[in-house]
Amino acid sequence: MLIYQSVLLTMLLLFILVNLSFLISKKSMLDKNKTSPFECGFMNFNSSRISFSIHFFMVAIIFLMFDIEIAIMLPIFISFKLMKTFQWMTSSILISSLITYGLYHEWMNGVIEWSK
């Protein structure tokens, strides 16, 4: 019974806080000029909610992936002193071939081409 009362009290408190935050918030949906984006003192020429190219987004994601892969490859050169030559060559070739395969796969699927 105590758990039921504490859950009920918590839900009531959350409901009151959410409604109170809506009442005292400073946002006003009445003023269109204050909510519109500002373009150097001019009125908007286009809608501010235009969609962007998904291809640009894909190129950015691919850049981040290869950037992380470079960060993974940097310790390979440091680990040369700590590993045996065969182990080092095997791990280096494996990581390099995985990165090369990923690049080949993206190239064959046309993700890297900017214009189609």
Tab-separated table of N, CA and C in Angstrom:
chain	number	residue	atom	x	y	z
A	1	MET	N	0.819	-1.198	0.000
A	1	MET	CA	0.000	0.000	0.000
A	1	MET	C	0.865	1.267	0.000
A	2	LEU	N	2.001	1.191	0.682
A	2	LEU	CA	2.908	2.335	0.741
A	2	LEU	C	3.521	2.623	-0.640
A	3	ILE	N	3.835	1.588	-1.367
A	3	ILE	CA	4.388	1.757	-2.721
A	3	ILE	C	3.342	2.395	-3.628
A	4	TYR	N	2.107	1.950	-3.524
A	4	TYR	CA	1.022	2.499	-4.336
A	4	TYR	C	0.843	3.990	-4.043
A	5	GLN	N	0.900	4.361	-2.789
A	5	GLN	CA	0.737	5.766	-2.412
A	5	GLN	C	1.916	6.612	-2.895
A	6	SER	N	3.110	6.088	-2.804
A	6	SER	CA	4.279	6.847	-3.267
A	6	SER	C	4.276	7.018	-4.789
A	7	VAL	N	3.853	5.994	-5.516
A	7	VAL	CA	3.755	6.109	-6.977
A	7	VAL	C	2.681	7.126	-7.346
A	8	LEU	N	1.545	7.070	-6.669
A	8	LEU	CA	0.458	8.007	-6.926
A	8	LEU	C	0.880	9.437	-6.600
A	9	LEU	N	1.571	9.631	-5.503
A	9	LEU	CA	2.059	10.955	-5.124
A	9	LEU	C	3.089	11.471	-6.132
A	10	THR	N	3.968	10.597	-6.603
A	10	THR	CA	4.965	10.984	-7.605
A	10	THR	C	4.308	11.390	-8.907
A	11	MET	N	3.335	10.621	-9.366
A	11	MET	CA	2.625	10.947	-10.604
A	11	MET	C	1.869	12.266	-10.477
A	12	LEU	N	1.258	12.512	-9.345
A	12	LEU	CA	0.546	13.756	-9.111
A	12	LEU	C	1.509	14.937	-9.100
A	13	LEU	N	2.649	14.776	-8.461
A	13	LEU	CA	3.654	15.825	-8.431
A	13	LEU	C	4.198	16.120	-9.829
A	14	LEU	N	4.446	15.088	-10.622
A	14	LEU	CA	4.906	15.278	-11.996
A	14	LEU	C	3.862	16.002	-12.831
A	15	PHE	N	2.616	15.624	-12.700
A	15	PHE	CA	1.534	16.264	-13.442
A	15	PHE	C	1.441	17.748	-13.084
A	16	ILE	N	1.554	18.058	-11.808
A	16	ILE	CA	1.485	19.459	-11.369
A	16	ILE	C	2.686	20.247	-11.904
A	17	LEU	N	3.870	19.675	-11.855
A	17	LEU	CA	5.067	20.381	-12.329
A	17	LEU	C	5.039	20.624	-13.830
A	18	VAL	N	4.567	19.653	-14.590
A	18	VAL	CA	4.493	19.821	-16.046
A	18	VAL	C	3.500	20.917	-16.391
A	19	ASN	N	2.331	20.886	-15.788
A	19	ASN	CA	1.335	21.918	-16.078
A	19	ASN	C	1.795	23.289	-15.601
A	20	LEU	N	2.475	23.353	-14.488
A	20	LEU	CA	2.994	24.617	-13.990
A	20	LEU	C	4.066	25.179	-14.916
A	21	SER	N	4.896	24.319	-15.473
A	21	SER	CA	5.931	24.794	-16.396
A	21	SER	C	5.323	25.357	-17.674
A	22	PHE	N	4.222	24.779	-18.153
A	22	PHE	CA	3.553	25.333	-19.330
A	22	PHE	C	2.921	26.690	-19.016
A	23	LEU	N	2.433	26.863	-17.826
A	23	LEU	CA	1.781	28.124	-17.468
A	23	LEU	C	2.774	29.268	-17.311
A	24	ILE	N	3.939	28.995	-16.759
A	24	ILE	CA	4.874	30.090	-16.489
A	24	ILE	C	5.992	30.205	-17.523
A	25	SER	N	5.939	29.413	-18.576
A	25	SER	CA	7.001	29.495	-19.582
A	25	SER	C	6.901	30.810	-20.338
A	26	LYS	N	8.035	31.283	-20.847
A	26	LYS	CA	8.090	32.564	-21.532
A	26	LYS	C	7.769	32.440	-23.021
A	27	LYS	N	7.638	31.239	-23.530
A	27	LYS	CA	7.352	31.072	-24.951
A	27	LYS	C	5.963	31.592	-25.267
A	28	SER	N	5.884	32.294	-26.357
A	28	SER	CA	4.603	32.806	-26.806
A	28	SER	C	4.441	32.467	-28.271
A	29	MET	N	3.373	31.812	-28.609
A	29	MET	CA	3.115	31.448	-29.993
A	29	MET	C	2.346	32.546	-30.724
A	30	LEU	N	2.097	33.681	-30.055
A	30	LEU	CA	1.293	34.736	-30.651
A	30	LEU	C	2.108	35.651	-31.559
A	31	ASP	N	3.383	35.817	-31.298
A	31	ASP	CA	4.205	36.757	-32.042
A	31	ASP	C	4.952	36.032	-33.160
A	32	LYS	N	4.512	36.211	-34.398
A	32	LYS	CA	5.119	35.520	-35.539
A	32	LYS	C	6.524	36.048	-35.845
A	33	ASN	N	6.745	37.336	-35.661
A	33	ASN	CA	8.054	37.909	-35.976
A	33	ASN	C	9.145	37.413	-35.031
A	34	LYS	N	8.789	37.167	-33.781
A	34	LYS	CA	9.793	36.692	-32.837
A	34	LYS	C	10.134	35.229	-33.050
A	35	THR	N	9.221	34.454	-33.595
A	35	THR	CA	9.484	33.032	-33.794
A	35	THR	C	10.068	32.728	-35.162
A	36	SER	N	10.086	33.701	-36.073
A	36	SER	CA	10.643	33.440	-37.403
A	36	SER	C	12.152	33.616	-37.381
A	37	PRO	N	12.887	32.884	-38.236
A	37	PRO	CA	14.347	33.037	-38.274
A	37	PRO	C	14.746	34.398	-38.840
A	38	PHE	N	15.898	34.872	-38.429
A	38	PHE	CA	16.381	36.199	-38.809
A	38	PHE	C	17.423	36.058	-39.903
A	39	GLU	N	17.195	36.720	-41.048
A	39	GLU	CA	18.136	36.667	-42.168
A	39	GLU	C	18.651	38.068	-42.489
A	40	CYS	N	19.600	38.540	-41.735
A	40	CYS	CA	20.282	39.804	-41.989
A	40	CYS	C	19.321	40.987	-42.112
A	41	GLY	N	18.249	40.991	-41.401
A	41	GLY	CA	17.316	42.101	-41.422
A	41	GLY	C	16.262	42.014	-42.500
A	42	PHE	N	16.334	41.014	-43.365
A	42	PHE	CA	15.357	40.863	-44.432
A	42	PHE	C	14.307	39.841	-44.039
A	43	MET	N	13.185	39.897	-44.709
A	43	MET	CA	12.166	38.877	-44.505
A	43	MET	C	12.652	37.571	-45.140
A	44	ASN	N	12.106	36.462	-44.703
A	44	ASN	CA	12.518	35.166	-45.237
A	44	ASN	C	12.122	35.042	-46.702
A	45	PHE	N	13.051	34.571	-47.507
A	45	PHE	CA	12.737	34.336	-48.907
A	45	PHE	C	12.093	32.969	-49.088
A	46	ASN	N	12.543	32.024	-48.342
A	46	ASN	CA	12.023	30.656	-48.421
A	46	ASN	C	11.651	30.189	-47.026
A	47	SER	N	11.072	29.021	-46.978
A	47	SER	CA	10.747	28.423	-45.693
A	47	SER	C	12.028	28.004	-44.992
A	48	SER	N	12.067	28.155	-43.689
A	48	SER	CA	13.263	27.760	-42.949
A	48	SER	C	13.305	26.255	-42.727
A	49	ARG	N	12.267	25.562	-43.074
A	49	ARG	CA	12.189	24.116	-42.875
A	49	ARG	C	12.355	23.349	-44.181
A	50	ILE	N	13.220	23.828	-45.066
A	50	ILE	CA	13.456	23.096	-46.300
A	50	ILE	C	14.299	21.864	-45.998
A	51	SER	N	14.067	20.832	-46.740
A	51	SER	CA	14.810	19.595	-46.501
A	51	SER	C	16.213	19.707	-47.093
A	52	PHE	N	17.151	19.028	-46.488
A	52	PHE	CA	18.510	19.029	-46.996
A	52	PHE	C	18.766	17.707	-47.710
A	53	SER	N	19.825	17.683	-48.460
A	53	SER	CA	20.153	16.501	-49.244
A	53	SER	C	20.587	15.365	-48.335
A	54	ILE	N	19.943	14.231	-48.472
A	54	ILE	CA	20.314	13.062	-47.680
A	54	ILE	C	21.688	12.555	-48.113
A	55	HIS	N	22.057	12.850	-49.341
A	55	HIS	CA	23.379	12.434	-49.813
A	55	HIS	C	24.483	13.175	-49.059
A	56	PHE	N	24.268	14.454	-48.780
A	56	PHE	CA	25.236	15.211	-47.984
A	56	PHE	C	25.373	14.591	-46.603
A	57	PHE	N	24.265	14.181	-46.027
A	57	PHE	CA	24.288	13.529	-44.718
A	57	PHE	C	25.072	12.221	-44.776
A	58	MET	N	24.890	11.440	-45.833
A	58	MET	CA	25.607	10.175	-45.981
A	58	MET	C	27.109	10.405	-46.131
A	59	VAL	N	27.492	11.425	-46.883
A	59	VAL	CA	28.914	11.732	-47.035
A	59	VAL	C	29.510	12.141	-45.689
A	60	ALA	N	28.758	12.881	-44.890
A	60	ALA	CA	29.246	13.277	-43.564
A	60	ALA	C	29.407	12.059	-42.658
A	61	ILE	N	28.473	11.123	-42.724
A	61	ILE	CA	28.574	9.909	-41.915
A	61	ILE	C	29.775	9.079	-42.354
A	62	ILE	N	29.995	8.964	-43.659
A	62	ILE	CA	31.145	8.216	-44.166
A	62	ILE	C	32.443	8.878	-43.719
A	63	PHE	N	32.497	10.212	-43.746
A	63	PHE	CA	33.681	10.924	-43.263
A	63	PHE	C	33.947	10.591	-41.797
A	64	LEU	N	32.903	10.598	-40.984
A	64	LEU	CA	33.089	10.271	-39.570
A	64	LEU	C	33.558	8.837	-39.381
A	65	MET	N	33.030	7.914	-40.183
A	65	MET	CA	33.455	6.520	-40.071
A	65	MET	C	34.937	6.377	-40.402
A	66	PHE	N	35.374	7.002	-41.490
A	66	PHE	CA	36.778	6.891	-41.859
A	66	PHE	C	37.671	7.646	-40.883
A	67	ASP	N	37.170	8.696	-40.288
A	67	ASP	CA	37.936	9.411	-39.282
A	67	ASP	C	38.163	8.519	-38.060
A	68	ILE	N	37.146	7.792	-37.661
A	68	ILE	CA	37.286	6.857	-36.539
A	68	ILE	C	38.221	5.718	-36.910
A	69	GLU	N	38.153	5.265	-38.157
A	69	GLU	CA	39.041	4.190	-38.589
A	69	GLU	C	40.503	4.643	-38.583
A	70	ILE	N	40.736	5.882	-38.932
A	70	ILE	CA	42.106	6.407	-38.859
A	70	ILE	C	42.578	6.413	-37.406
A	71	ALA	N	41.698	6.797	-36.499
A	71	ALA	CA	42.063	6.800	-35.083
A	71	ALA	C	42.335	5.389	-34.581
A	72	ILE	N	41.667	4.395	-35.176
A	72	ILE	CA	41.936	3.009	-34.806
A	72	ILE	C	43.273	2.547	-35.379
A	73	MET	N	43.635	3.053	-36.551
A	73	MET	CA	44.871	2.615	-37.190
A	73	MET	C	46.128	3.253	-36.591
A	74	LEU	N	46.012	4.389	-35.949
A	74	LEU	CA	47.204	5.060	-35.405
A	74	LEU	C	47.978	4.213	-34.398
A	75	PRO	N	47.327	3.491	-33.501
A	75	PRO	CA	48.111	2.681	-32.555
A	75	PRO	C	48.831	1.488	-33.196
A	76	ILE	N	48.516	1.183	-34.442
A	76	ILE	CA	49.202	0.061	-35.101
A	76	ILE	C	50.702	0.332	-35.175
A	77	PHE	N	51.067	1.550	-35.474
A	77	PHE	CA	52.480	1.881	-35.616
A	77	PHE	C	53.199	1.865	-34.272
A	78	ILE	N	52.482	2.201	-33.222
A	78	ILE	CA	53.079	2.159	-31.885
A	78	ILE	C	53.219	0.713	-31.412
A	79	SER	N	52.251	-0.127	-31.797
A	79	SER	CA	52.259	-1.520	-31.328
A	79	SER	C	53.298	-2.378	-32.048
A	80	PHE	N	54.002	-1.821	-33.026
A	80	PHE	CA	55.014	-2.589	-33.738
A	80	PHE	C	56.104	-3.079	-32.792
A	81	LYS	N	56.440	-2.280	-31.806
A	81	LYS	CA	57.484	-2.659	-30.858
A	81	LYS	C	56.993	-3.687	-29.838
A	82	LEU	N	55.688	-3.735	-29.608
A	82	LEU	CA	55.144	-4.601	-28.577
A	82	LEU	C	54.718	-5.982	-29.079
A	83	MET	N	54.532	-6.126	-30.394
A	83	MET	CA	54.031	-7.385	-30.950
A	83	MET	C	55.107	-8.067	-31.779
A	84	LYS	N	54.874	-9.336	-32.024
A	84	LYS	CA	55.742	-10.051	-32.944
A	84	LYS	C	55.419	-9.587	-34.362
A	85	THR	N	56.369	-9.758	-35.262
A	85	THR	CA	56.216	-9.249	-36.622
A	85	THR	C	55.025	-9.888	-37.329
A	86	PHE	N	54.846	-11.197	-37.180
A	86	PHE	CA	53.736	-11.882	-37.848
A	86	PHE	C	52.382	-11.392	-37.314
A	87	GLN	N	52.278	-11.240	-36.005
A	87	GLN	CA	51.028	-10.751	-35.422
A	87	GLN	C	50.738	-9.322	-35.868
A	88	TRP	N	51.780	-8.511	-35.910
A	88	TRP	CA	51.599	-7.129	-36.322
A	88	TRP	C	51.164	-7.047	-37.779
A	89	MET	N	51.808	-7.827	-38.646
A	89	MET	CA	51.444	-7.832	-40.074
A	89	MET	C	50.023	-8.335	-40.265
A	90	THR	N	49.644	-9.386	-39.546
A	90	THR	CA	48.299	-9.947	-39.675
A	90	THR	C	47.246	-8.929	-39.254
A	91	SER	N	47.441	-8.284	-38.111
A	91	SER	CA	46.455	-7.305	-37.650
A	91	SER	C	46.420	-6.079	-38.556
A	92	SER	N	47.570	-5.649	-39.039
A	92	SER	CA	47.615	-4.488	-39.934
A	92	SER	C	46.909	-4.780	-41.245
A	93	ILE	N	47.168	-5.947	-41.812
A	93	ILE	CA	46.525	-6.313	-43.075
A	93	ILE	C	45.028	-6.505	-42.882
A	94	LEU	N	44.631	-7.086	-41.764
A	94	LEU	CA	43.203	-7.288	-41.500
A	94	LEU	C	42.472	-5.952	-41.380
A	95	ILE	N	43.003	-5.019	-40.607
A	95	ILE	CA	42.352	-3.710	-40.453
A	95	ILE	C	42.355	-2.947	-41.770
A	96	SER	N	43.452	-2.965	-42.487
A	96	SER	CA	43.524	-2.258	-43.766
A	96	SER	C	42.578	-2.858	-44.792
A	97	SER	N	42.464	-4.187	-44.815
A	97	SER	CA	41.558	-4.812	-45.781
A	97	SER	C	40.092	-4.541	-45.423
A	98	LEU	N	39.761	-4.482	-44.143
A	98	LEU	CA	38.383	-4.141	-43.760
A	98	LEU	C	38.033	-2.713	-44.177
A	99	ILE	N	38.945	-1.789	-43.995
A	99	ILE	CA	38.697	-0.406	-44.396
A	99	ILE	C	38.592	-0.295	-45.910
A	100	THR	N	39.461	-1.002	-46.619
A	100	THR	CA	39.411	-0.989	-48.078
A	100	THR	C	38.131	-1.630	-48.592
A	101	TYR	N	37.690	-2.715	-47.979
A	101	TYR	CA	36.437	-3.342	-48.375
A	101	TYR	C	35.246	-2.408	-48.129
A	102	GLY	N	35.252	-1.689	-47.017
A	102	GLY	CA	34.187	-0.734	-46.736
A	102	GLY	C	34.140	0.371	-47.776
A	103	LEU	N	35.304	0.878	-48.162
A	103	LEU	CA	35.369	1.897	-49.211
A	103	LEU	C	34.867	1.336	-50.539
A	104	TYR	N	35.270	0.134	-50.896
A	104	TYR	CA	34.818	-0.505	-52.136
A	104	TYR	C	33.299	-0.698	-52.128
A	105	HIS	N	32.765	-1.148	-51.004
A	105	HIS	CA	31.322	-1.382	-50.891
A	105	HIS	C	30.532	-0.080	-51.057
A	106	GLU	N	31.004	0.988	-50.429
A	106	GLU	CA	30.329	2.281	-50.570
A	106	GLU	C	30.453	2.812	-51.985
A	107	TRP	N	31.581	2.582	-52.614
A	107	TRP	CA	31.785	3.036	-53.985
A	107	TRP	C	30.858	2.288	-54.942
A	108	MET	N	30.733	0.979	-54.775
A	108	MET	CA	29.870	0.188	-55.655
A	108	MET	C	28.376	0.504	-55.454
A	109	ASN	N	27.988	0.923	-54.268
A	109	ASN	CA	26.593	1.285	-54.017
A	109	ASN	C	26.282	2.722	-54.412
A	110	GLY	N	27.282	3.473	-54.857
A	110	GLY	CA	27.065	4.818	-55.341
A	110	GLY	C	26.901	5.868	-54.262
A	111	VAL	N	27.336	5.559	-53.049
A	111	VAL	CA	27.184	6.512	-51.958
A	111	VAL	C	28.185	7.660	-52.098
A	112	ILE	N	29.337	7.393	-52.640
A	112	ILE	CA	30.395	8.390	-52.719
A	112	ILE	C	30.184	9.365	-53.884
A	113	GLU	N	29.478	8.941	-54.930
A	113	GLU	CA	29.260	9.814	-56.086
A	113	GLU	C	28.317	10.951	-55.685
A	114	TRP	N	28.746	12.181	-55.968
A	114	TRP	CA	27.938	13.313	-55.565
A	114	TRP	C	26.741	13.529	-56.509
A	115	SER	N	26.945	13.408	-57.809
A	115	SER	CA	25.843	13.597	-58.760
A	115	SER	C	25.521	12.263	-59.409
A	116	LYS	N	24.229	12.038	-59.582
A	116	LYS	CA	23.807	10.764	-60.169
A	116	LYS	C	23.129	10.989	-61.499
